Coordinates of C-alpha atoms and ligand atoms in Angstrom, one line a residue:
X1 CA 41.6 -43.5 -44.0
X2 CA 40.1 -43.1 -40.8
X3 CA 37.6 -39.9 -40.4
X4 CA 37.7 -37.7 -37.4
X5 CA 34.5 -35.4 -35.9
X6 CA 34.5 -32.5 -33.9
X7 CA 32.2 -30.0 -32.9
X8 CA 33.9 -27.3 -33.9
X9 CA 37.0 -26.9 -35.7
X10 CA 39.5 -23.9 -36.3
X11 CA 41.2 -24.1 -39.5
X12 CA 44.9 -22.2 -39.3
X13 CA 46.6 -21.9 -36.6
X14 CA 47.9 -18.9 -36.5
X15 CA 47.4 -15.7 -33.8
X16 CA 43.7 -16.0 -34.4
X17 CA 43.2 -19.7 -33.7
X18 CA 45.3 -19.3 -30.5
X19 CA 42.9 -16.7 -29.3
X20 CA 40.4 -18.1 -30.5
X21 CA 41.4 -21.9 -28.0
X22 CA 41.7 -19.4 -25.5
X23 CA 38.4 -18.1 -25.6
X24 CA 37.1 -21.5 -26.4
X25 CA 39.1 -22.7 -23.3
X26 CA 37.4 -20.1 -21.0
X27 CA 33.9 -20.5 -22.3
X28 CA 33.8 -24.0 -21.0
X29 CA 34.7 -26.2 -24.3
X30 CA 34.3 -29.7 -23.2
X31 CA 37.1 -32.2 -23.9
X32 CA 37.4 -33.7 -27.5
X33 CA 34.7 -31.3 -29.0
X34 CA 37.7 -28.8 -30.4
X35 CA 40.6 -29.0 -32.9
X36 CA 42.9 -26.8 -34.4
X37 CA 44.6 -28.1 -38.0
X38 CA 47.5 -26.3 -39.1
X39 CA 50.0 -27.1 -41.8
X40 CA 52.5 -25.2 -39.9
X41 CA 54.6 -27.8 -37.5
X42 CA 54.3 -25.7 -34.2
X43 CA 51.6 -24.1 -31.7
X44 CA 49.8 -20.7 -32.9
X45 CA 52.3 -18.3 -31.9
X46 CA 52.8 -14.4 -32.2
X47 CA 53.4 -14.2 -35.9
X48 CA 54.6 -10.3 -35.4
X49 CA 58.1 -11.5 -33.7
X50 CA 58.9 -12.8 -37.2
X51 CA 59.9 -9.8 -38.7
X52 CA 61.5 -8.5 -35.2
X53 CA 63.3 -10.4 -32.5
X54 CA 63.3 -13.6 -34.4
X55 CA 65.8 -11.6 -36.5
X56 CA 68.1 -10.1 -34.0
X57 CA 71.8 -11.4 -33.0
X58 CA 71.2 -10.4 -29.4
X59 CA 68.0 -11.0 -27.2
X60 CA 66.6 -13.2 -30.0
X61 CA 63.3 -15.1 -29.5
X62 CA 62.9 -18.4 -30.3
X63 CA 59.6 -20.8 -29.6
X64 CA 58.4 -21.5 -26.8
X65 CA 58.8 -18.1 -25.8
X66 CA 56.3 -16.4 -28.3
X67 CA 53.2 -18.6 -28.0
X68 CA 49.8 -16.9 -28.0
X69 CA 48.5 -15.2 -25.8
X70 CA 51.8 -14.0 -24.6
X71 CA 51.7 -10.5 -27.3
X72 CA 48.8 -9.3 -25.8
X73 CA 49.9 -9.7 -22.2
X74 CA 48.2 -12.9 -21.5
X75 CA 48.8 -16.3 -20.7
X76 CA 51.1 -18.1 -22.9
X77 CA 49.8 -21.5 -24.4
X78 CA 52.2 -24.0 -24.2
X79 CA 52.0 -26.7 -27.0
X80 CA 51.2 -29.2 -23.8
X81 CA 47.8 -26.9 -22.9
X82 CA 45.8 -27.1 -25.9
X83 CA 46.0 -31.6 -24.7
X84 CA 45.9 -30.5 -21.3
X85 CA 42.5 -28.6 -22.3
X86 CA 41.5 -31.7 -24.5
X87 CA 42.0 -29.5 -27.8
X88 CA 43.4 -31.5 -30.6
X89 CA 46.1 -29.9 -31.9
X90 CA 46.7 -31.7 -35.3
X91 CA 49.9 -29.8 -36.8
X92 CA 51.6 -30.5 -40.2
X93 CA 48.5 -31.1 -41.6
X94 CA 47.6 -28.9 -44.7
X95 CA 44.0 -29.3 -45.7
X96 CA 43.5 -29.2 -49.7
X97 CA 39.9 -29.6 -49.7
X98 CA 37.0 -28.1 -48.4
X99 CA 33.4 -28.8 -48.6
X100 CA 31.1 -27.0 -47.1
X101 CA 27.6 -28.2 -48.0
X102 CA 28.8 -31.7 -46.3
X103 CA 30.8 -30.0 -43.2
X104 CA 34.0 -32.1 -44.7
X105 CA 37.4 -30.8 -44.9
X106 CA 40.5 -33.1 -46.8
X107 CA 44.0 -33.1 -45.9
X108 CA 46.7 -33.3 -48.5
X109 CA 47.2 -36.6 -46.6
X110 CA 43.9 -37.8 -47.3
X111 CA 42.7 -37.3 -44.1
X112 CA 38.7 -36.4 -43.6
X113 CA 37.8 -34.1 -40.6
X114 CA 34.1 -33.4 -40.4
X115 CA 33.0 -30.3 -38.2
X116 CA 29.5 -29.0 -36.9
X117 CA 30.6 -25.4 -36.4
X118 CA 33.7 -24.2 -38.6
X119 CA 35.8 -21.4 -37.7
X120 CA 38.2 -20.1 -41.2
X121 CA 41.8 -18.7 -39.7
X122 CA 43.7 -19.5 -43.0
X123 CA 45.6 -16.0 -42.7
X124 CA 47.5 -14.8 -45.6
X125 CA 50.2 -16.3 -47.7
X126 CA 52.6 -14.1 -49.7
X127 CA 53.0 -12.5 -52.9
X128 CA 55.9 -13.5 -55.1
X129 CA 57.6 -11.6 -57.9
X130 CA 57.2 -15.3 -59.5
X131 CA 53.5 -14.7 -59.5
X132 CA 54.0 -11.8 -62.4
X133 CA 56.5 -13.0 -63.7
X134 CA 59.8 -11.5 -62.9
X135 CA 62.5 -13.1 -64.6
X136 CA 64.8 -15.1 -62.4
X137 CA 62.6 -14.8 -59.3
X138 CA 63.0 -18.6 -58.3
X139 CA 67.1 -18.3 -57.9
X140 CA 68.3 -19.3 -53.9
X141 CA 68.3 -16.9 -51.7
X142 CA 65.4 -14.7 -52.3
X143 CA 63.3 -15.2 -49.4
X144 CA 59.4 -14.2 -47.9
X145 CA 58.2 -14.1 -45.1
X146 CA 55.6 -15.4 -43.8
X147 CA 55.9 -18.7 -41.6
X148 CA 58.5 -19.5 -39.2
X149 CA 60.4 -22.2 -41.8
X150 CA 60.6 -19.0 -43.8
X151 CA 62.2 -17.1 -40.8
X152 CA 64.4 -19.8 -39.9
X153 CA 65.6 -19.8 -43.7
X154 CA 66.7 -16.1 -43.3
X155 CA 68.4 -16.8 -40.0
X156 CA 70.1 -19.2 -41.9
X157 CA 71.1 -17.1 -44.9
X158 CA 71.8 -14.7 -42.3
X159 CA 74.6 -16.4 -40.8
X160 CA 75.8 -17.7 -44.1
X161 CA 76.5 -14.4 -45.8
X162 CA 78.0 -12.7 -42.9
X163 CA 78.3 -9.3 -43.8
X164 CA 77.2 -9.4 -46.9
X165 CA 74.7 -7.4 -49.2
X166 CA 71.0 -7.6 -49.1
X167 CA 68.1 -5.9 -51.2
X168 CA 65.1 -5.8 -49.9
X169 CA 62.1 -5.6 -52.7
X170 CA 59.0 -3.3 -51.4
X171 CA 58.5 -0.4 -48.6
X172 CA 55.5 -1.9 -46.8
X173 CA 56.0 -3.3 -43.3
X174 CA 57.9 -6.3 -44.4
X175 CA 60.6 -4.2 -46.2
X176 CA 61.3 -1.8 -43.1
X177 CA 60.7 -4.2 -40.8
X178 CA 63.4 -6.3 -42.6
X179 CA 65.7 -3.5 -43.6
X180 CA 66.1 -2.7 -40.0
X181 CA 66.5 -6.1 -39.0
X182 CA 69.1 -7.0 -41.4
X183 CA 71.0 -4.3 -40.7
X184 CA 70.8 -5.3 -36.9
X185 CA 73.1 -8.2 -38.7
X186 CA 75.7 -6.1 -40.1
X187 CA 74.1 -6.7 -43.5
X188 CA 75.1 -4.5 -46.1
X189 CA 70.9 -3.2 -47.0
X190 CA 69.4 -0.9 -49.7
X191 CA 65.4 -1.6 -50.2
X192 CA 63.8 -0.6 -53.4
X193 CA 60.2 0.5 -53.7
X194 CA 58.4 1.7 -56.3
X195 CA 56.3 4.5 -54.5
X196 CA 58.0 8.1 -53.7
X197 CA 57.5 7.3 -50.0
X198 CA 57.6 3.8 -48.0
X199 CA 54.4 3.0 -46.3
X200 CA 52.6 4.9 -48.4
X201 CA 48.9 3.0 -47.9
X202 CA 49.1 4.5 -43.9
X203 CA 52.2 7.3 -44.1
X204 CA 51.8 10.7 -45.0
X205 CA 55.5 11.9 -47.2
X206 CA 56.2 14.4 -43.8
X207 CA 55.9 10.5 -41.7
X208 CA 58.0 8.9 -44.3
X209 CA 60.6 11.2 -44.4
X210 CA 61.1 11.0 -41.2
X211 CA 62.0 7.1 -41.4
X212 CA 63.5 7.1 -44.8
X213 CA 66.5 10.0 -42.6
X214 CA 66.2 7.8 -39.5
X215 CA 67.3 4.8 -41.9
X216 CA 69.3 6.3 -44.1
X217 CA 71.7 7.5 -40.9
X218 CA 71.6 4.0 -40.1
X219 CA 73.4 3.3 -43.8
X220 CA 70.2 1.6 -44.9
X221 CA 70.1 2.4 -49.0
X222 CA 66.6 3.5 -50.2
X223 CA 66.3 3.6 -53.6
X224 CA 62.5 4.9 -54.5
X225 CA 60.4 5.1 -57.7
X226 CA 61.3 1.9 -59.6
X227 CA 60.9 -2.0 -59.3
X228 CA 62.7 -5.2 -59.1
X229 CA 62.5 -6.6 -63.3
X230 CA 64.8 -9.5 -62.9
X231 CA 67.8 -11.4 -61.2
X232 CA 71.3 -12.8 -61.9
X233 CA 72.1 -15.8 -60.4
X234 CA 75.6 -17.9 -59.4
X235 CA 76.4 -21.0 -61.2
X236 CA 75.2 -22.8 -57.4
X237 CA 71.7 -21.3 -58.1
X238 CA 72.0 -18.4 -55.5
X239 CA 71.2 -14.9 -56.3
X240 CA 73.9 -12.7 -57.6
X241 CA 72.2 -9.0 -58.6
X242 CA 68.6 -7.5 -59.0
X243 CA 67.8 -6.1 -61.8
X244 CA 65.9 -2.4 -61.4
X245 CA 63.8 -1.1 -64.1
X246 CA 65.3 2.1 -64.5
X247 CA 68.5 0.2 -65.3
X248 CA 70.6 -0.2 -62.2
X249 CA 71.7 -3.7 -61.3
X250 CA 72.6 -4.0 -57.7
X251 CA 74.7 -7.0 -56.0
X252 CA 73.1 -8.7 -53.6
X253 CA 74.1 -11.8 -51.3
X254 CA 70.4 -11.9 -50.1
X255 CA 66.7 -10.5 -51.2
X256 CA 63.9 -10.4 -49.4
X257 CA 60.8 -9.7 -50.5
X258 CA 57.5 -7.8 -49.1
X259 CA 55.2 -6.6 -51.6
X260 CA 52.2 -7.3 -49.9
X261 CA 49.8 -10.5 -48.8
X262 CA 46.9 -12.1 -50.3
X263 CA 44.1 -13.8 -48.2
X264 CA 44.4 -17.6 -48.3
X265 CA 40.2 -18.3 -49.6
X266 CA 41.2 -20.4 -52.1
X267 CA 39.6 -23.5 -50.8
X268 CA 36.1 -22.1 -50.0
X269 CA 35.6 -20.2 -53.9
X270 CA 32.3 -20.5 -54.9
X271 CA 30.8 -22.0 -51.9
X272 CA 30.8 -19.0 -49.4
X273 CA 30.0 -15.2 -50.5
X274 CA 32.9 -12.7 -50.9
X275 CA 33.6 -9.2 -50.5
X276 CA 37.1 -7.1 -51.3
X277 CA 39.0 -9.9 -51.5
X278 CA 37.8 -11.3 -48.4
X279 CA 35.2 -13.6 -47.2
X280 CA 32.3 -12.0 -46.2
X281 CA 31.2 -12.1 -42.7
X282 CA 29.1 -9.9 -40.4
X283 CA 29.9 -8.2 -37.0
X284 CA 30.1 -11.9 -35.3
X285 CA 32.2 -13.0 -37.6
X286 CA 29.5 -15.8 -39.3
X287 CA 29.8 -16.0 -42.9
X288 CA 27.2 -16.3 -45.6
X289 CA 27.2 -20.3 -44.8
X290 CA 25.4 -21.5 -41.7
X291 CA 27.7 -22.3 -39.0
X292 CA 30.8 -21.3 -40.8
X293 CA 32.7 -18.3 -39.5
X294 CA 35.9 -16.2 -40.9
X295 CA 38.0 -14.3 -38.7
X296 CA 41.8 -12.7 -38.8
X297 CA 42.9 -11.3 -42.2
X298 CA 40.3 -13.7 -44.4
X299 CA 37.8 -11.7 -42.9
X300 CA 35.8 -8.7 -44.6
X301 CA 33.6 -7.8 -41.7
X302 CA 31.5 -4.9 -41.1
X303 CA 33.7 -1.9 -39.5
X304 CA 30.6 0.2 -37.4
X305 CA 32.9 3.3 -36.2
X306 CA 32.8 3.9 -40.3
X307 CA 29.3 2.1 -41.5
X308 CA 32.3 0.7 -44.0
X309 CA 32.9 -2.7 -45.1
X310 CA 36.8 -4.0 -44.7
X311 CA 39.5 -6.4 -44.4
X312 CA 42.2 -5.8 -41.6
X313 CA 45.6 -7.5 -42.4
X314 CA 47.2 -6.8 -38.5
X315 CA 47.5 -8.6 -35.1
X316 CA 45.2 -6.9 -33.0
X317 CA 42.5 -7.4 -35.2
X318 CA 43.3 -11.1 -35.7
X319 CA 43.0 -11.5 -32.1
X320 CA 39.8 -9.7 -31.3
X321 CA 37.7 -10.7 -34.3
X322 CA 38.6 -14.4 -32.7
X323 CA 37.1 -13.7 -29.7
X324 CA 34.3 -12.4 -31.0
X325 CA 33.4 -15.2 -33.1
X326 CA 34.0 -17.0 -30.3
X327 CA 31.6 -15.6 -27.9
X328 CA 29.0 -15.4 -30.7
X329 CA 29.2 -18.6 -31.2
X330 CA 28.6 -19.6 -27.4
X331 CA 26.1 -17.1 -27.3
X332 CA 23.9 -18.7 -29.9
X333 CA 24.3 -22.3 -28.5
X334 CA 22.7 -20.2 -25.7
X335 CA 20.1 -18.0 -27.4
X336 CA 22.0 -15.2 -25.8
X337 CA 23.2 -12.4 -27.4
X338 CA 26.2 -10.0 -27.3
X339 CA 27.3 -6.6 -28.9
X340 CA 28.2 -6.7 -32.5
X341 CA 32.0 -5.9 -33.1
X342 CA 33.3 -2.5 -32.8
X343 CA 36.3 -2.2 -33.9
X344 CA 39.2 0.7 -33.9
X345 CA 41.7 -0.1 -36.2
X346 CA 45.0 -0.1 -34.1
X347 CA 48.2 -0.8 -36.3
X348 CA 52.0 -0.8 -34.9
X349 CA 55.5 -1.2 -35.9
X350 CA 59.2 -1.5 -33.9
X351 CA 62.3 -1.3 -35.8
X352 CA 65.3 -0.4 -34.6
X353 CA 64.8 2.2 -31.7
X354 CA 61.6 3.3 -32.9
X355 CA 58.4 2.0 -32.4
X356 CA 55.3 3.6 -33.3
X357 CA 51.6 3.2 -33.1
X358 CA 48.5 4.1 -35.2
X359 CA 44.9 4.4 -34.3
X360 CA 41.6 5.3 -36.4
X361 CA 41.7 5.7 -39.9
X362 CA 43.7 7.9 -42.1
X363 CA 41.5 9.7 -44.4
X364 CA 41.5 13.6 -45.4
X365 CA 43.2 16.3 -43.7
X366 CA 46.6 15.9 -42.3
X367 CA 49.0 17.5 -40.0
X368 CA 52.1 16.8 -38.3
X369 CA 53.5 17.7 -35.4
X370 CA 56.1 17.3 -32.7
X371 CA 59.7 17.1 -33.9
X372 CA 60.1 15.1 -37.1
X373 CA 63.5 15.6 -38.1
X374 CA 65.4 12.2 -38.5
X375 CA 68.3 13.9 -36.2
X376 CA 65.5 14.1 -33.6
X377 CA 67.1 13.5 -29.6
X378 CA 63.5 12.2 -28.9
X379 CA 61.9 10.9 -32.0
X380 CA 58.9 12.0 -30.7
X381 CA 56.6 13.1 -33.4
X382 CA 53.3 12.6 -34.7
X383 CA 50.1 12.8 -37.2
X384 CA 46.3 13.6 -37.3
X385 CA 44.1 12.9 -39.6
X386 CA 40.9 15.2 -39.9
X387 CA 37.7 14.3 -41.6
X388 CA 34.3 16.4 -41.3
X389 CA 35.8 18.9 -38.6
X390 CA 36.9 15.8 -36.7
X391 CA 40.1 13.9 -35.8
X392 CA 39.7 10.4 -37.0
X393 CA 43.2 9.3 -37.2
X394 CA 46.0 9.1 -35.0
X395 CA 49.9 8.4 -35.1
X396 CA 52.6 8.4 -32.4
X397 CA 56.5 7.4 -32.8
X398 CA 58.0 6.6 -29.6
X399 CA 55.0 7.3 -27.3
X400 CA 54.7 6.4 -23.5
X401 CA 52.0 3.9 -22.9
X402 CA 49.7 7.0 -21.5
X403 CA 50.8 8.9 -25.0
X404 CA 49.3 5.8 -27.0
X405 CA 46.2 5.2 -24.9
X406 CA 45.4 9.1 -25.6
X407 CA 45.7 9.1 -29.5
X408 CA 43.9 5.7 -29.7
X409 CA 41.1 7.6 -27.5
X410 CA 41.1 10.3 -29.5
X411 CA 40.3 8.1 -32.5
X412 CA 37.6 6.5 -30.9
X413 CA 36.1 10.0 -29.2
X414 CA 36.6 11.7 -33.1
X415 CA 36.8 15.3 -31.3
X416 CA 36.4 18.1 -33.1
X417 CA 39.1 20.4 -34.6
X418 CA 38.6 23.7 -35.4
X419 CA 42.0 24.9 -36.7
X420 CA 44.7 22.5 -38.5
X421 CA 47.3 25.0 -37.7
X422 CA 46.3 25.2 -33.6
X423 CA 46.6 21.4 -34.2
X424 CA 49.4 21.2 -35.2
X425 CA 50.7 23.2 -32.6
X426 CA 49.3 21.5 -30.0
X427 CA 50.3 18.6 -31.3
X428 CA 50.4 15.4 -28.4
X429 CA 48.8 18.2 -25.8
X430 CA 45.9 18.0 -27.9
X431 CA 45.4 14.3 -27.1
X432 CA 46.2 14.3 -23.8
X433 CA 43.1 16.1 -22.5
X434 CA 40.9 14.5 -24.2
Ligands
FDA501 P1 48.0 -16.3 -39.6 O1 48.7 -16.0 -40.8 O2 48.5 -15.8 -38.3 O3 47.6 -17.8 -39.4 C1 47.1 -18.6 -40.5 C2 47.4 -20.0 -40.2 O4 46.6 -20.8 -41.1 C3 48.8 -20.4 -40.5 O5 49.3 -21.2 -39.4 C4 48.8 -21.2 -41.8 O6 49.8 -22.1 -41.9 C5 47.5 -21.9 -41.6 N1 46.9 -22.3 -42.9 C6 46.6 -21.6 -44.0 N2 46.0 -22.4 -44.9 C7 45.9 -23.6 -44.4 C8 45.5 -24.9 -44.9 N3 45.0 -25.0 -46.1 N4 45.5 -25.9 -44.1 C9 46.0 -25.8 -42.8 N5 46.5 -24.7 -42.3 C10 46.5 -23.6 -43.1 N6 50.6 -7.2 -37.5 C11 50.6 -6.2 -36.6 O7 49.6 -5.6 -36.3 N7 51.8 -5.8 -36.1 C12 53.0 -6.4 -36.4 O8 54.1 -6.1 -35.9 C13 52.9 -7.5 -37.4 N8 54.1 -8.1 -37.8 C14 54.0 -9.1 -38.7 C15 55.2 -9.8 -39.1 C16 55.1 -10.7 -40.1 C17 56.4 -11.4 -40.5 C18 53.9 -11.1 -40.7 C19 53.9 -12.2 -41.7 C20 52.7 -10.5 -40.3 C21 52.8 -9.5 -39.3 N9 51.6 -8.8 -38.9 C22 51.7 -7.8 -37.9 C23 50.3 -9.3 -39.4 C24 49.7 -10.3 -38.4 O9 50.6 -11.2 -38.0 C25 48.5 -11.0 -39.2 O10 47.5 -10.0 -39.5 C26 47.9 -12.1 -38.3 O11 48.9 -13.1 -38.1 C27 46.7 -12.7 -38.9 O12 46.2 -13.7 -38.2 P2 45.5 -15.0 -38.9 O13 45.2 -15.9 -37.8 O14 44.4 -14.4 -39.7 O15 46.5 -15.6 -39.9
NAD502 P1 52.5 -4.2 -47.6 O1 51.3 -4.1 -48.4 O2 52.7 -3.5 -46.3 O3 53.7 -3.5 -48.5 C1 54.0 -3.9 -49.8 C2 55.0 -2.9 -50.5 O4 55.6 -3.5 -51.6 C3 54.3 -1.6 -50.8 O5 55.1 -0.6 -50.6 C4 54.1 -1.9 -52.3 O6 53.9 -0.8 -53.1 C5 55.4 -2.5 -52.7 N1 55.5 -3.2 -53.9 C6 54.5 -3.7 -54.6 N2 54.9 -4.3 -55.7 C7 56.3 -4.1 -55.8 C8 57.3 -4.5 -56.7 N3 57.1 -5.2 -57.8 N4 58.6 -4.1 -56.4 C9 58.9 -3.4 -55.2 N5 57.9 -3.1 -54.4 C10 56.7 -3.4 -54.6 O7 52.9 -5.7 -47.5 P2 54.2 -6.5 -46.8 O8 55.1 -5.5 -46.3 O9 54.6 -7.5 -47.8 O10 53.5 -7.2 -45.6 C11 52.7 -8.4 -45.9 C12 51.7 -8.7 -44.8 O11 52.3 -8.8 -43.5 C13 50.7 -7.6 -44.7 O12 49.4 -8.2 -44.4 C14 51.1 -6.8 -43.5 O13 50.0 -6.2 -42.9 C15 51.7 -7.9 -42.6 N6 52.8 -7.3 -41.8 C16 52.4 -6.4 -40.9 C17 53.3 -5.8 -40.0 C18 52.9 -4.8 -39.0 O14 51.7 -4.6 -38.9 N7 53.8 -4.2 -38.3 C19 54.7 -6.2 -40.1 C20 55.0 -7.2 -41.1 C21 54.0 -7.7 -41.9

């Protein structure tokens, strides 16, 4: 089978690889020197509208109206730009093999694609209940998300079991992203998590409660402190019940399950260096491989504000660390150079009415303020987190755009707080002169 070159190729494409052909695109890549290969069928697009309008029965999205760059406020590529830019954009195309001493990359068709610079945006796939073994985990209707063939299947099961019951399995972002949206549908929802709060990796239990009352007045079921340990299924194959481990069996029409992502580094183990569960890569996104880079959630990159290493699973980050790379990688062709990445982790969420936004990181101290209650007029409520003397960490549910440019400065300025209580009581005012 034939063998195709390019200069540089992205592999993915997903929100990074988009930004990362726009970048390419307005650094001056010439004709034929870039492609994209992605074994998803359609343009990189904004994989957050998934889990959100995707879902809804009124003002749905559907493609074209999501491309990248549109979730940022930019330009949206078309599927004809990427051509129109001479970017080959080679879709359907899963590639099985990678070798990196020899620049050469496989497809499952037997395709060879051989690269001078590579750029990793292989994302993250999934983790099923299959993978540990839950008994009955493969039965029809118990769905993921993490593509749009798997959002299309629950729009599907969606309209099939009108009014029906659904269970979602974990209280992550998928499972009150999902709850919400289901429920949007008239869908009969309890989620089941195994923590005593949802969210609990970024919410404090005073955050939490506020959701789990918000949803709860919305009839979604939250049943905490237990897991899913099997499932009944119809004669047809589709699910019938979960099975909890404390011992409750509950009916359900649909499941969907979010209990969390892995990195998809499978095809580069053993030939690139690795760091908590990512690859490793520094603060322009090159990897321990000359001329390989790894951006998006595959990437463990250095995160300066903190002298930390990590791995950042969200949108914004996907977006910027593809830019960077980018420019580093136009730089060096140039023997320029440009700032090392500086990141402020910036994480959000939408469901239902609410929408909130996180800045900084959430280590030590908390405190909450505004008004929390879930029977709140406003919703408008909030969280510091304080380190050292200083606030590092910043949440805001239904903020104005000023309100969110405030807390992300205040998790970039890391002012000083003397009092928690005066914190507290200053709560959003606090932010707002800084
Ligand atoms: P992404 O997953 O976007 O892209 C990876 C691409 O690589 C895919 O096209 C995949 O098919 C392809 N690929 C993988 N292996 C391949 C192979 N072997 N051959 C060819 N192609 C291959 N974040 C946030 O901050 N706010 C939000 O609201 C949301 N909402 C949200 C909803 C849903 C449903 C999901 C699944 C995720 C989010 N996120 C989010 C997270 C965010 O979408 C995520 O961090 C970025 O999409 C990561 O971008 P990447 O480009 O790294 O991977
Ligand atoms: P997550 O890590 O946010 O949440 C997983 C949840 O499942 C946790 O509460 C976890 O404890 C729970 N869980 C684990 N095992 C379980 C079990 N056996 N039974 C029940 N619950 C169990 O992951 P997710 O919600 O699946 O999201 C997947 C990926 O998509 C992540 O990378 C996430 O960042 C991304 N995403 C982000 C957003 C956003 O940023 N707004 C929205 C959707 C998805």
């Amino acid at each position: 089978m034939a063998e195709k070159s390019f200069k540089y190729v992205i592999l993915g494409g997903g929100v990074s690889a988009g930004y990362a052909a726009r970048e390419f695109a307005k650094q001056g890549v010439k004709p034929g020197e870039l492609a994209i290969i992605s074994k998803e069928a359609v343009a990189p697009y904004e994989r957050p509208a998934l889990s959100k309008a995707y879902l809804f029965p009124e003002g749905t999205a559907r493609l074209p109206g999501f491309h990248v760059c549109v979730g940022s406020g930019g330009e949206r590529l078309l599927p004809e730009w990427y051509p129109e830019k001479g970017i080959s954009l080679i879709l359907s195309t899963e590639i099985v093999k990678a070798d990196l001493p020899s620049k050469t990359l496989i497809s499952a068709a037997g395709e060879t694609f051989k690269y001078e610079t590579l750029i990793i945006a292989t994302g993250s796939t999934v983790i099923k209940l299959s993978d540990f073994g839950v008994q009955g985990a493969d039965a029809k209707n118990i769905l993921y998300l993490r593509e749009i063939d798997d959002a299309d299947k629950l729009v599907e099961a969606i309209k099939e079991k009108k009014n029906g019951k659904a269970v979602i399995v974990g209280g992550g972002y998928i499972g009150l992203e999902l709850s919400a949206a289901l429920r949007i549908n008239n869908i009969d929802v309890s989620m089941v998590y195994p923590e005593p709060w949802c969210m609990p990796r970024l919410f404090t239990s005073g955050i939490a409660a506020f959701y789990e009352g918000y949803y709860a007045k919305k009839g979604v079921k939250i049943i905490k402190g237990t897991v899913a340990v099997g499932f009944d299924a119809h004669d047809n194959g589709e699910v019938k019940a979960v099975k909890l481990k404390d011992g409750r069996v509950l009916e359900a029409d649909i499941v969907v399950v979010g209990v969390g992502g892995r990195p998809l580094i499978t095809l580069f183990k053993g030939q690139v260096e690795e760091e908590k569960g990512g690859i490793k890569a520094d603060g322009f996104f090159k990897t321990s491989v000359p001329d390989v880079y790894a951006v998006g959630d595959v990437a463990t990159f250095p995160l300066k504000l903190y002298n930390e290493i990590r791995r950042v699973e969200h949108v914004d980050h996907a977006r910027k660390s593809a830019e960077q790379a980018v420019k580093a990688i136009f730089a060096r062709e140039q023997g320029k150079s440009i700032d090392e990445y500086d990141y402020l982790p910036y994480f959000y969420s939408r469901a239902f009415d609410l929408s909130w936004q996180f800045y900084g990181d959430n280590v030590g101290d908390t405190v909450l303020f505004g008004d929390s209650s879930p029977d709140s007029s406003t919703h408008k409520f909030g969280s510091y987190w304080i380190k050292d003397g200083k606030v590092v960490g910043a949440f805001l549910e239904s903020g104005t755009p000023e309100e969110n440019k405030a807390i992300a400065k205040v998790a970039r300025v890391q002012p000083p707080a003397d009092s928690l209580d005066e914190l507290a009581k200053e709560g959003l005012t606090f932010a707002c002169k800084i």
